[in-house]
CSV table of C-alpha atoms in Angstrom, one decimal:
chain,number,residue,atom,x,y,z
A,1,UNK,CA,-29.4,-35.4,-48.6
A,2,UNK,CA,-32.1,-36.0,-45.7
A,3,UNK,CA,-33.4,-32.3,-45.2
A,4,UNK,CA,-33.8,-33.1,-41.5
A,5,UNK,CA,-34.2,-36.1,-38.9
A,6,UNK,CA,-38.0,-36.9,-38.5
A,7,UNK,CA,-40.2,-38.5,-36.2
A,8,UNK,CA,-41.0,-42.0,-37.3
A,9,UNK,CA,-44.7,-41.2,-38.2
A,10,UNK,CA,-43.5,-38.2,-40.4
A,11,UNK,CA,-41.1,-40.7,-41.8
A,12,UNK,CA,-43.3,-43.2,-43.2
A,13,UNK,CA,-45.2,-39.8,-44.5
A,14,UNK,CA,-42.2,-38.9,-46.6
A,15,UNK,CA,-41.7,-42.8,-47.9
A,16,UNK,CA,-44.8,-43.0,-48.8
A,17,UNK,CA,-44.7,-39.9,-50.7
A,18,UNK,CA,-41.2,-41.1,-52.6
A,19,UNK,CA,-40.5,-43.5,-55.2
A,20,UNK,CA,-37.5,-45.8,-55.4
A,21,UNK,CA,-36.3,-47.8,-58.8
A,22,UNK,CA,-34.6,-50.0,-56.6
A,23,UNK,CA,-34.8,-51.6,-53.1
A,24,UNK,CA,-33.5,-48.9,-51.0
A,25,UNK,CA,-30.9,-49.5,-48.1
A,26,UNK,CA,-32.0,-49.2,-44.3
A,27,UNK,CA,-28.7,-47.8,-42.5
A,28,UNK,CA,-28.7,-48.0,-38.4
A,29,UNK,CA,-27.3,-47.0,-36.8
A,30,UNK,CA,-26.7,-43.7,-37.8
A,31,UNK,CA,-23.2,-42.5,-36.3
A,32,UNK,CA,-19.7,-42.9,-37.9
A,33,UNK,CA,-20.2,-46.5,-39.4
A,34,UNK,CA,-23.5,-45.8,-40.6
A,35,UNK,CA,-22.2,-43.0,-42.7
A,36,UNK,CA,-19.0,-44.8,-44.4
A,37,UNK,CA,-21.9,-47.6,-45.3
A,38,UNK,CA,-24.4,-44.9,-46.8
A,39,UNK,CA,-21.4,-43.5,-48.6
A,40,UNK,CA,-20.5,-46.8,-50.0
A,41,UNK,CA,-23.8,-47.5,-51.3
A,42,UNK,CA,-24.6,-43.9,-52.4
A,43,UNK,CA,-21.2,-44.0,-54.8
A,44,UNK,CA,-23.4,-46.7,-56.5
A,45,UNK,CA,-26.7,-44.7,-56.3
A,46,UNK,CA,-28.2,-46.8,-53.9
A,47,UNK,CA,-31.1,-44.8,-52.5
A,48,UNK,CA,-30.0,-45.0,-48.3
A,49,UNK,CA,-32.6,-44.8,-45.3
A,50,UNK,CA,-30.8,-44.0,-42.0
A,51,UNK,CA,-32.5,-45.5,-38.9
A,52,UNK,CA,-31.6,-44.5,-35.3
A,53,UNK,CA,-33.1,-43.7,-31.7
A,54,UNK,CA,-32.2,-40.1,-32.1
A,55,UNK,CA,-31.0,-38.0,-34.9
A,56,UNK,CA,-27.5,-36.9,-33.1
A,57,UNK,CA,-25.3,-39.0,-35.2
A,58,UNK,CA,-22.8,-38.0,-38.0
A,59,UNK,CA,-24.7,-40.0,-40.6
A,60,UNK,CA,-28.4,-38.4,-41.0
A,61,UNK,CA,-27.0,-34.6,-43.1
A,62,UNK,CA,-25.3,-36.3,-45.0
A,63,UNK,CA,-25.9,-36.2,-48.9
A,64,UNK,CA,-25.3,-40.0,-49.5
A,65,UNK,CA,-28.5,-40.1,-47.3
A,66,UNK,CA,-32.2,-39.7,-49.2
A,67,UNK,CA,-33.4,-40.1,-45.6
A,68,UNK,CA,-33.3,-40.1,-41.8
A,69,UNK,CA,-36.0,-40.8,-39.0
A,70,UNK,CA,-36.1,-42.6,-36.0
A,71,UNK,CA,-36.9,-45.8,-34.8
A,72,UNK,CA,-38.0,-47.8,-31.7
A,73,UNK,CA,-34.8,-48.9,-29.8
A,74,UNK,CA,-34.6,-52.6,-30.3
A,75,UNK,CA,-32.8,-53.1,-27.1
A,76,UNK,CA,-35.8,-51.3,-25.1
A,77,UNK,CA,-38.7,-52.6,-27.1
A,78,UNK,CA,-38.1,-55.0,-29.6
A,79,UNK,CA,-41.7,-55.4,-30.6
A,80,UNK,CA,-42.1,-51.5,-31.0
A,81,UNK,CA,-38.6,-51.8,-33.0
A,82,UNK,CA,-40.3,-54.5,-35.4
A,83,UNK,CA,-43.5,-52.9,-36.0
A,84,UNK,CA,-41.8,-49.4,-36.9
A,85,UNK,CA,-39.7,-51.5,-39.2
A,86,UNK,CA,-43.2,-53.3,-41.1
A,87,UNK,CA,-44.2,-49.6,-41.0
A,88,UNK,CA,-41.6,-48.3,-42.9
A,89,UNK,CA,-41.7,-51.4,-45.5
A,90,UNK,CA,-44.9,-50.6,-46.2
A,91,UNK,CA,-44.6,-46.8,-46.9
A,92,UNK,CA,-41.6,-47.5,-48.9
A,93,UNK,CA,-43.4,-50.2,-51.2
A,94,UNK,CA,-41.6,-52.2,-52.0
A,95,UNK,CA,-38.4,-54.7,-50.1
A,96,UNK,CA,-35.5,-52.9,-48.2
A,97,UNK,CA,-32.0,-54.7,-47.9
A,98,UNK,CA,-31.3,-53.6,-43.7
A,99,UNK,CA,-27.7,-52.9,-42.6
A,100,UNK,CA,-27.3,-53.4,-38.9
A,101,UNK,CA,-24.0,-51.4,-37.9
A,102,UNK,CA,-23.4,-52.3,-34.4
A,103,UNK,CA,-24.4,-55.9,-32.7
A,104,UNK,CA,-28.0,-54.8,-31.5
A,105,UNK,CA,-29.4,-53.2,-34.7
A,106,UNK,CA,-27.7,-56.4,-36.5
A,107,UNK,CA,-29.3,-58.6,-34.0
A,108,UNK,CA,-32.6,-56.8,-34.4
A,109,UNK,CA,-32.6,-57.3,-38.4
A,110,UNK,CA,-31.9,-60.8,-38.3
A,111,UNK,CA,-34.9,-61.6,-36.1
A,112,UNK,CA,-37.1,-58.6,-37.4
A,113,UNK,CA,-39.3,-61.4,-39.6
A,114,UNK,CA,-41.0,-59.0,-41.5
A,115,UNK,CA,-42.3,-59.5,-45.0
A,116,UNK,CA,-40.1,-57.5,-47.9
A,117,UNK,CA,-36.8,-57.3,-45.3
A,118,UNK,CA,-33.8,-59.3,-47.6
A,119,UNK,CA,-31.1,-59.3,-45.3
A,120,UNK,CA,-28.2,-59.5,-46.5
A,121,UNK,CA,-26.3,-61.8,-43.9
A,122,UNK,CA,-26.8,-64.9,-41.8
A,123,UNK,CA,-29.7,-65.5,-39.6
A,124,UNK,CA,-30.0,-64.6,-36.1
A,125,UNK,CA,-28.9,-68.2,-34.8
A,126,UNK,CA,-25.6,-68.3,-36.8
A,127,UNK,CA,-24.9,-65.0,-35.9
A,128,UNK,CA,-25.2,-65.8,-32.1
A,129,UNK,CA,-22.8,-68.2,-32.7
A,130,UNK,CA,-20.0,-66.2,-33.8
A,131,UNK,CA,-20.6,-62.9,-31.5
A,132,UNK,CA,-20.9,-65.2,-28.7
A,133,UNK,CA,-17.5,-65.6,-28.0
A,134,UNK,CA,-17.6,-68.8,-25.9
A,135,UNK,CA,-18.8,-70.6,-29.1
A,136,UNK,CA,-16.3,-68.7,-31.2
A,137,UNK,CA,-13.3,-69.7,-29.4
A,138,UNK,CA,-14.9,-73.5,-29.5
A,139,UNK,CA,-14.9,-73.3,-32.8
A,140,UNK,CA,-11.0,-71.8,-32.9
A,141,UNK,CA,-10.2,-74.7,-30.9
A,142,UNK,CA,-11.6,-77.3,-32.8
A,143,UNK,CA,-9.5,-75.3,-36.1
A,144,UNK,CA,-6.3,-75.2,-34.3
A,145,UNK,CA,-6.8,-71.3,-34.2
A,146,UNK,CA,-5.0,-69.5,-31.5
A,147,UNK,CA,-7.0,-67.6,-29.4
A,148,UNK,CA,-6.4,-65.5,-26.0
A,149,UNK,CA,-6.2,-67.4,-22.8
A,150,UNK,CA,-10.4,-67.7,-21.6
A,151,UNK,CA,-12.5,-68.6,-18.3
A,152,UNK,CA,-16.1,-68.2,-18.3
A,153,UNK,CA,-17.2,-67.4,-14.9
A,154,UNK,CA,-19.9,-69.1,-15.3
A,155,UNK,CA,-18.2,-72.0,-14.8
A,156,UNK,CA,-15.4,-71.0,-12.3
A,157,UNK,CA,-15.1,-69.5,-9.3
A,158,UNK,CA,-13.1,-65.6,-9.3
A,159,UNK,CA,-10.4,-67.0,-7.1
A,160,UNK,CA,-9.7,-69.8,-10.1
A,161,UNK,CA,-10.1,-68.1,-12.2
A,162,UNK,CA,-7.2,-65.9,-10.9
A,163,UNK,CA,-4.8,-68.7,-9.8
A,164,UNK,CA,-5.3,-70.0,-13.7
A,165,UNK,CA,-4.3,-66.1,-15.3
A,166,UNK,CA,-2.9,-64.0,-12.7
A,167,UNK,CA,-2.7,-60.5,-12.6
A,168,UNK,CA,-3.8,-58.1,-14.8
A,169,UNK,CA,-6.5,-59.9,-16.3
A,170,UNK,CA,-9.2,-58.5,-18.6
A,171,UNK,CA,-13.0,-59.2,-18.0
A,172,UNK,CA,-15.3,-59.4,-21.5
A,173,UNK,CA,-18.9,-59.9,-21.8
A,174,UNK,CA,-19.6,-63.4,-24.2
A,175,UNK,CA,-22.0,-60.7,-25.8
A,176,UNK,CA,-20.9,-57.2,-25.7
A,177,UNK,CA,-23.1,-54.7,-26.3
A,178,UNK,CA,-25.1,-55.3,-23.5
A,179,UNK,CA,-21.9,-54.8,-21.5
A,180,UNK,CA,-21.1,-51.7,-23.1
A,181,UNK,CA,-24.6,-50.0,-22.3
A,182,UNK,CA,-23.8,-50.7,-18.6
A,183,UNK,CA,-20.1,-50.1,-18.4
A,184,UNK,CA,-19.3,-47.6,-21.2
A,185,UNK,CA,-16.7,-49.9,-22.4
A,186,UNK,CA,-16.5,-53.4,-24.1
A,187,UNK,CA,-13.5,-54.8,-21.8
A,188,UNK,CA,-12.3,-54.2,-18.3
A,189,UNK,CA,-8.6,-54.7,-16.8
A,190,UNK,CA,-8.3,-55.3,-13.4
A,191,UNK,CA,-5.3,-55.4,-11.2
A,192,UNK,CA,-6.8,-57.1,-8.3
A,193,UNK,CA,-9.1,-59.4,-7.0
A,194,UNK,CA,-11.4,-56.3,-5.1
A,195,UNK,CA,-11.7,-54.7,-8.4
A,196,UNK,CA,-12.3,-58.0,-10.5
A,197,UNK,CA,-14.8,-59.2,-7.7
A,198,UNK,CA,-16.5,-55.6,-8.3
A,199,UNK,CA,-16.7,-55.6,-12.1
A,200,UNK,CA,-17.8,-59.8,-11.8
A,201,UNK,CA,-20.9,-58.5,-9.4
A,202,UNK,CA,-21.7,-55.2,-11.0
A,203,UNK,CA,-22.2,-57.9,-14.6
A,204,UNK,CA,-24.1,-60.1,-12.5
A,205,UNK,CA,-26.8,-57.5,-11.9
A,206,UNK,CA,-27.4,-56.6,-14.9
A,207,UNK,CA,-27.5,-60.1,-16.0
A,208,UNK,CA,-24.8,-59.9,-18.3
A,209,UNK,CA,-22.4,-63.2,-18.4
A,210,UNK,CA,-18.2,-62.5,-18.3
A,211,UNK,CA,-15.6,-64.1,-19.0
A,212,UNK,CA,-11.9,-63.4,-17.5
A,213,UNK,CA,-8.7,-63.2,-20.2
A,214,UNK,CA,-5.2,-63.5,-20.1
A,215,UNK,CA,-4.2,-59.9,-20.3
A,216,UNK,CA,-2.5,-60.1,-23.8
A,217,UNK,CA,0.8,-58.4,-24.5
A,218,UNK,CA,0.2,-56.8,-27.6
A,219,UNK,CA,2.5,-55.4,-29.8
A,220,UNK,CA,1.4,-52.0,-30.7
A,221,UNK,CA,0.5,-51.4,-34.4
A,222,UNK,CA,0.7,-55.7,-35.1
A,223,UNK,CA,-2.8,-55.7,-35.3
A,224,UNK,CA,-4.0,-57.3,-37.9
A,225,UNK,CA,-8.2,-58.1,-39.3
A,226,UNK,CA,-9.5,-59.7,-42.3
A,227,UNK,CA,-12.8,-57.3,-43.5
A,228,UNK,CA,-14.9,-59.4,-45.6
A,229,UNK,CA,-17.9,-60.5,-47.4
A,230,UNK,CA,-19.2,-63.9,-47.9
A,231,UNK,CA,-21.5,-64.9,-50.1
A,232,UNK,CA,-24.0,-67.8,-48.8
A,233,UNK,CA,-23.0,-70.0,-51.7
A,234,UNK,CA,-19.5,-69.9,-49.2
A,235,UNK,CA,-16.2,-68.6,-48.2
A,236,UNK,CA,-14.9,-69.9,-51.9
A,237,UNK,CA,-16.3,-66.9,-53.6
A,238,UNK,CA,-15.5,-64.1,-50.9
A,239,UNK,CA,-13.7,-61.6,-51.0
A,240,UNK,CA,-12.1,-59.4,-48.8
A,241,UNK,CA,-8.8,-57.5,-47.3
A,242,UNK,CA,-6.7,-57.9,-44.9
A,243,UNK,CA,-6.0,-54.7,-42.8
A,244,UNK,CA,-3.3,-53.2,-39.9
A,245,UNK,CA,-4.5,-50.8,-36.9
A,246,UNK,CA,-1.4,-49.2,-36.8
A,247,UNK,CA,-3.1,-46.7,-34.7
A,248,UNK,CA,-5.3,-47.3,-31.7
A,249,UNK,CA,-6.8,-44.4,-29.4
A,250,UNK,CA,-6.2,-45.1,-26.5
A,251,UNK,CA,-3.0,-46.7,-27.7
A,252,UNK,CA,-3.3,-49.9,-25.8
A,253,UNK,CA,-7.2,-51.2,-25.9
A,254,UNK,CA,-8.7,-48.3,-27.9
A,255,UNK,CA,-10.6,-48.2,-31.1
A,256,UNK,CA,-8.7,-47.5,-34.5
A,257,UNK,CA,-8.1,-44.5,-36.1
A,258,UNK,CA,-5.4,-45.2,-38.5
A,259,UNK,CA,-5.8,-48.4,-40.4
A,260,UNK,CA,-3.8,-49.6,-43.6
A,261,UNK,CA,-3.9,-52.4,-45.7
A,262,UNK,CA,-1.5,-55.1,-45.7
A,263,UNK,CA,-1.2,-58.6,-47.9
A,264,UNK,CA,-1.5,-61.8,-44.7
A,265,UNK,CA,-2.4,-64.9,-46.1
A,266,UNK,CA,-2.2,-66.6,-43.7
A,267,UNK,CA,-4.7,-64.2,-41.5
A,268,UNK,CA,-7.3,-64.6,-44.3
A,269,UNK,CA,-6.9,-68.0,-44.3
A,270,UNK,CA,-7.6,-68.4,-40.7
A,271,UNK,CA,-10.6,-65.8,-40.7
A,272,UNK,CA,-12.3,-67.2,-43.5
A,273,UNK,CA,-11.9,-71.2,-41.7
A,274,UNK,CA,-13.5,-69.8,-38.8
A,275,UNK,CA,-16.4,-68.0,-40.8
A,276,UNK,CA,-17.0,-71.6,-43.0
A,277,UNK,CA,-16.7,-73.6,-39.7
A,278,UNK,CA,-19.9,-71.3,-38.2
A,279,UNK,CA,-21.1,-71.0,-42.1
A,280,UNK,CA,-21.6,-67.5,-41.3
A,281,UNK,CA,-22.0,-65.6,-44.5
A,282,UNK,CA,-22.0,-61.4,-45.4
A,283,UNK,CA,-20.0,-58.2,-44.2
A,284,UNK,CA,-17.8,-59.3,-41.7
A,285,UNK,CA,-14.6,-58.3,-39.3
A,286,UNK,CA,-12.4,-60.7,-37.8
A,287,UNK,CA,-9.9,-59.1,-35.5
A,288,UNK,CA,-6.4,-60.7,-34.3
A,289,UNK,CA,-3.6,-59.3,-32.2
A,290,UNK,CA,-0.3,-60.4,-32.3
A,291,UNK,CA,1.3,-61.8,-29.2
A,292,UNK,CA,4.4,-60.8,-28.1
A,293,UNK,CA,4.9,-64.0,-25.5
A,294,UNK,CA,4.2,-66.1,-27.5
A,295,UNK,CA,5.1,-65.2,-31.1
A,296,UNK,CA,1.8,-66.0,-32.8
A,297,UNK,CA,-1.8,-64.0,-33.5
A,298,UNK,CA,-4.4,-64.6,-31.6
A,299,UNK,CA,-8.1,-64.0,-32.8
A,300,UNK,CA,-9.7,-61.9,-30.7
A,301,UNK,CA,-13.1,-61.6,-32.4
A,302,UNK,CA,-15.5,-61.8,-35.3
A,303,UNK,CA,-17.8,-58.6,-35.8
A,304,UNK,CA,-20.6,-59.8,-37.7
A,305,UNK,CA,-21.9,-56.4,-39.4
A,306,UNK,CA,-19.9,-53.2,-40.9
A,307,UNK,CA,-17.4,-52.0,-37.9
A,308,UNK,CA,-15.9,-48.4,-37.7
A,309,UNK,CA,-12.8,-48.5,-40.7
A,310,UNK,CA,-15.1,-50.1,-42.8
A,311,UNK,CA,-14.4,-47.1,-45.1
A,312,UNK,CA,-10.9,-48.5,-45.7
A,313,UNK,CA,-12.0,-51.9,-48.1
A,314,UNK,CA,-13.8,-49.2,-50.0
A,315,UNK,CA,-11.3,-47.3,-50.9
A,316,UNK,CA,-9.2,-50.4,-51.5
A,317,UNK,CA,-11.7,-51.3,-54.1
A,318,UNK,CA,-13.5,-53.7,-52.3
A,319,UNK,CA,-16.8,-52.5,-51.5
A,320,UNK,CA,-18.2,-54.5,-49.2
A,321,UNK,CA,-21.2,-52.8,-48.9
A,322,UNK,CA,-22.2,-52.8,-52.3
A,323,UNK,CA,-21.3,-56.6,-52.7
A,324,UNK,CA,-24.1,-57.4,-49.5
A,325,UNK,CA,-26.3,-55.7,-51.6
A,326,UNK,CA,-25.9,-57.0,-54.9
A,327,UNK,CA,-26.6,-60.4,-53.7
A,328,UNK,CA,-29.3,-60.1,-52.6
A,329,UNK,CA,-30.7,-57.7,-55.4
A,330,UNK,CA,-31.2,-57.6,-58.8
A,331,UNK,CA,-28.3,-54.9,-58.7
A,332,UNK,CA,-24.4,-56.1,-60.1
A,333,UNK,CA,-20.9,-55.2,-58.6
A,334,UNK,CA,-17.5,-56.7,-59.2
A,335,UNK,CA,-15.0,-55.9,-56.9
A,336,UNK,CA,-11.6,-54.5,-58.5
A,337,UNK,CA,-7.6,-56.3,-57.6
A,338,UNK,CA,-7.2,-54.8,-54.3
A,339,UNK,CA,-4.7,-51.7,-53.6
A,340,UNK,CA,-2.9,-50.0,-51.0
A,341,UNK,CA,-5.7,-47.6,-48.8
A,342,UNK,CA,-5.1,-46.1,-45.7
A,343,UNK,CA,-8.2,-45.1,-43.0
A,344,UNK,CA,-8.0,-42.5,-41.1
A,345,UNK,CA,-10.4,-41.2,-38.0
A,346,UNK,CA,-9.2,-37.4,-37.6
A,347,UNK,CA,-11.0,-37.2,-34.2
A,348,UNK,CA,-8.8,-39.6,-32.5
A,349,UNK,CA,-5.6,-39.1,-34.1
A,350,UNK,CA,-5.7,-35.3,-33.8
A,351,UNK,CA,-6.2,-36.0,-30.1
A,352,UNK,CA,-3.7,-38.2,-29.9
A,353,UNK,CA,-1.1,-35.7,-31.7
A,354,UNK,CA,-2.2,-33.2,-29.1
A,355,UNK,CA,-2.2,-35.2,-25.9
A,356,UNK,CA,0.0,-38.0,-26.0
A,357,UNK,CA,3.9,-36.8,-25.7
A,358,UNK,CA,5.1,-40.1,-26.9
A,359,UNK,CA,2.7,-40.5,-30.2
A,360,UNK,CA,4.9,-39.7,-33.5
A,361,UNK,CA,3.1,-38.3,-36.5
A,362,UNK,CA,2.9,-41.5,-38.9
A,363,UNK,CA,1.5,-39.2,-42.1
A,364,UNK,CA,3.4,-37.2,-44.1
A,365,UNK,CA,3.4,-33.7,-45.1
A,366,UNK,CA,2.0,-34.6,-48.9
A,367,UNK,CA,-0.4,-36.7,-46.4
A,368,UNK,CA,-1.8,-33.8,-44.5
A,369,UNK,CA,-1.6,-31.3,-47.8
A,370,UNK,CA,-3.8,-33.3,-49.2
A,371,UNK,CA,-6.1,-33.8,-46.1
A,372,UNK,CA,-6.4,-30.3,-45.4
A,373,UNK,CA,-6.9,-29.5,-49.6
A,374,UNK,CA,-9.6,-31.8,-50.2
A,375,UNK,CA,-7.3,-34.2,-52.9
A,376,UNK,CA,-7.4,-37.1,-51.0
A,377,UNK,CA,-10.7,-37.6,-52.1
A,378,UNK,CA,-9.8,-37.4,-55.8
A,379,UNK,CA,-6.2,-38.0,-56.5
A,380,UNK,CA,-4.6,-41.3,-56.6
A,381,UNK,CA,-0.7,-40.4,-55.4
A,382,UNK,CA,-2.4,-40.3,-52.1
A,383,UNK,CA,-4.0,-43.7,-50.8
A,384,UNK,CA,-6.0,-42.3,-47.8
A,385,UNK,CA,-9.5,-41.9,-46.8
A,386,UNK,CA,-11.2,-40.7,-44.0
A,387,UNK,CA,-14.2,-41.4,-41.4
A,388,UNK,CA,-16.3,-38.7,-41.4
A,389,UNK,CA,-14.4,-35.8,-43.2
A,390,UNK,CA,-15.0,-35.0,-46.7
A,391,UNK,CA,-15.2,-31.5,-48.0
A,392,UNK,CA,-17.2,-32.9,-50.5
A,393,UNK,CA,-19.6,-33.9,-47.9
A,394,UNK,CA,-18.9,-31.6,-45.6
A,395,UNK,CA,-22.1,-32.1,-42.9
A,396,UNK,CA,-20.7,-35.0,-40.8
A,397,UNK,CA,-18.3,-33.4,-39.6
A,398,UNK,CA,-19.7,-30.2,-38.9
A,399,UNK,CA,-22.6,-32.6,-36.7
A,400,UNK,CA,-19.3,-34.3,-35.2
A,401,UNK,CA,-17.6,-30.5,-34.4
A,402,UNK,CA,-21.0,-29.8,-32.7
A,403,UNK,CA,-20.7,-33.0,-30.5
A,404,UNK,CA,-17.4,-32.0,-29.4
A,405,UNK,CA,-17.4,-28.7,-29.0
A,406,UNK,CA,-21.0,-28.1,-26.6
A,407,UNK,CA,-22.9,-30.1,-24.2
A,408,UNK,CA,-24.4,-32.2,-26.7
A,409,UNK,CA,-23.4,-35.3,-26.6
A,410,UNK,CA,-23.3,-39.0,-28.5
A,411,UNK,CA,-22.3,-42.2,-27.1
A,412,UNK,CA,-21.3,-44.8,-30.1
A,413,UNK,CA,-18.7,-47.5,-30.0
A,414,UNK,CA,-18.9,-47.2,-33.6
């Protein structure tokens, strides 16, 4: 367990004073994500370095965290970001295997170019390819793979681009976590052309490029992503499940917070065309949503790094973690036959429970016995886990009870 969060000077102090019989992990960032990946690779004693701007996320008291310091942001100062990182090589002595949990701190490793860094994913122009989601719906046309309605207003004017999709529409960013710095949000509906012409200017000035979409009608609780890892000898050897967000908070274009898995074939297939078509390889989340109008699912997006539920292949014996590791270390890991896990984000379903009239309780009793008991983390009549609770690691969500409960407070799409 990281004792506290330290400067990154005081960091590189304690590095230097440790030893590691093994390549240690570097975890950022350090919020919800960032702890179910430092949990994964802690239940194999891998030794886990958590990297952030600031020390208010969940992950740093964790005890599947040796330690926790900060870092220069890479979206601020990317040249501050990459020396900190030689830095911290250097003090640890030996190479570090880098897990980039949200699109910037994966962006940041794959173009970090510093000696003793063995990333465990694709390189920086692959991954471009796939987040950017003009190229990735390219490439689902070229595969036959259906894909949401898309106009790049880059290339059309707002009032086309309104006669082609009507009313409501939904505005994305190709890239999206420069959007969600500015806006708080990775997607926009609006209802009419005032507020559409808004959002389109608003993007402009901050130089972000959008794209308007079809407003989908999903069918709640269809959902439906493959979570995956690829090895870079190809999508033959990956492995991977397929899993449901049964639960969304907000209901309609929230995050998840109740995800279970499910056997779709033909959802793998398709996922794991498009990753061989970009030849993307490592940890990797591509999302679909079922479309009511017109009876098929639609890929929606490929997250190139771990992604919030990540906790869920874990517990289905899949640990995709662990396998990014392995192959790029002298350390082993074979994956067991997948089984039935459910992911749950207390957080968000509590709140939902408590403020949403027409939201019905999908766990049972036995579920929430063994939630509020502790068994869930030991017995196996109950196929749930959980994002941050664990009274065996009780920290993260004390941190997270802090966050919610004063005027602290931690932004994280994660």
């Amino acid at each position: 367990m990281a004792e506290q969060f330290l400067s990154t000077s005081a960091l590189r102090d304690a590095l230097a004073d440790a030893s590691f019989d093994r390549p240690p992990a570097i975890v950022s960032n350090a919020h919800i994500t960032g702890l179910s990946v430092a949990r994964a690779l802690d239940s194999h004693d891998i030794p886990v370095i958590v990297l952030d701007r600031n020390g208010d996320g969940v992950a740093p008291p964790s005890d599947a965290v040796a330690f926790a310091g900060a870092v220069t942001y890479p979206l601020e100062d990317f040249e501050g970001f990459r020396s900190d990182v030689e830095a911290i090589v250097d003090a640890v002595g030996r190479d570090v295997v880098p897990f980039g949990c949200m699109d910037e701190w994966a962006h940041a490793y794959a173009r970090v170019d510093v000696d003793g860094v063995r990333l465990p994913f694709a390189d920086a122009d692959v991954v471009d390819s796939v987040l950017n989601k003009s190229e990735l719906y390219a490439t689902c046309e070229r595969l036959d793979v259906p894909y949401p309605e898309t106009l790049r207003l880059s290339e059309v004017s707002i009032d086309e681009a309104i006669d082609a999709l009507g009313f409501p529409l939904v505005v994305k960013p190709a890239l999206k976590r420069e959007f969600e710095e500015a806006f708080g949000t990775n997607v926009i509906e609006v209802a009419d052309r005032e507020e559409f012409a808004d959002v389109v200017t608003a993007a402009e000035d901050e130089g972000i490029d959008v794209m308007a979409q079809k407003r989908i009608d999903v069918a709640a609780g269809e959902d439906r992503s493959l979570a995956s890892y690829v090895p870079p000898e190809g999508v033959e050897n990956a492995i991977g499940v397929v899993g449901n967000a049964r639960v969304r908070y907000p209901r309609q274009f929230g995050t998840s917070c109740l995800v279970e898995r499910v056997d779709h074939p033909a959802i793998e297939e398709r996922a794991l065309g498009v990753l061989e078509e970009t030849g993307y390889y490592g940890i990797s989340e591509a999302e679909f949503v079922y479309d009511a109008d017109r009876d098929e699912y639609l890929l929606l997006d490929v997250n190139t790094r771990p992604w919030k539920w990540i906790g869920m292949p874990v517990a289905a014996g899949v640990n995709l973690p662990m396998a990014a590791y392995a192959a790029v270390t002298e350390a082993t890991y074979e994956p067991a036959e997948p089984r039935d896990a459910r992911w749950v984000y207390l957080r968000d379903y509590l709140s939902l429970l408590a403020g949403e009239d027409a939201f019905w309780d999908v766990l049972s009793t036995d579920d929430w016995a063994a939630l509020l008991s502790g068994s869930f983390e030991t017995t196996t009549e109950i196929d749930l886990t959980t994002g941050v609770y664990r009274p065996t690691d009780p920290a993260p969500a004390a941190k997270l009870i802090e966050t919610e409960f004063t005027d602290r407070e931690y932004y994280c799409a994660c």
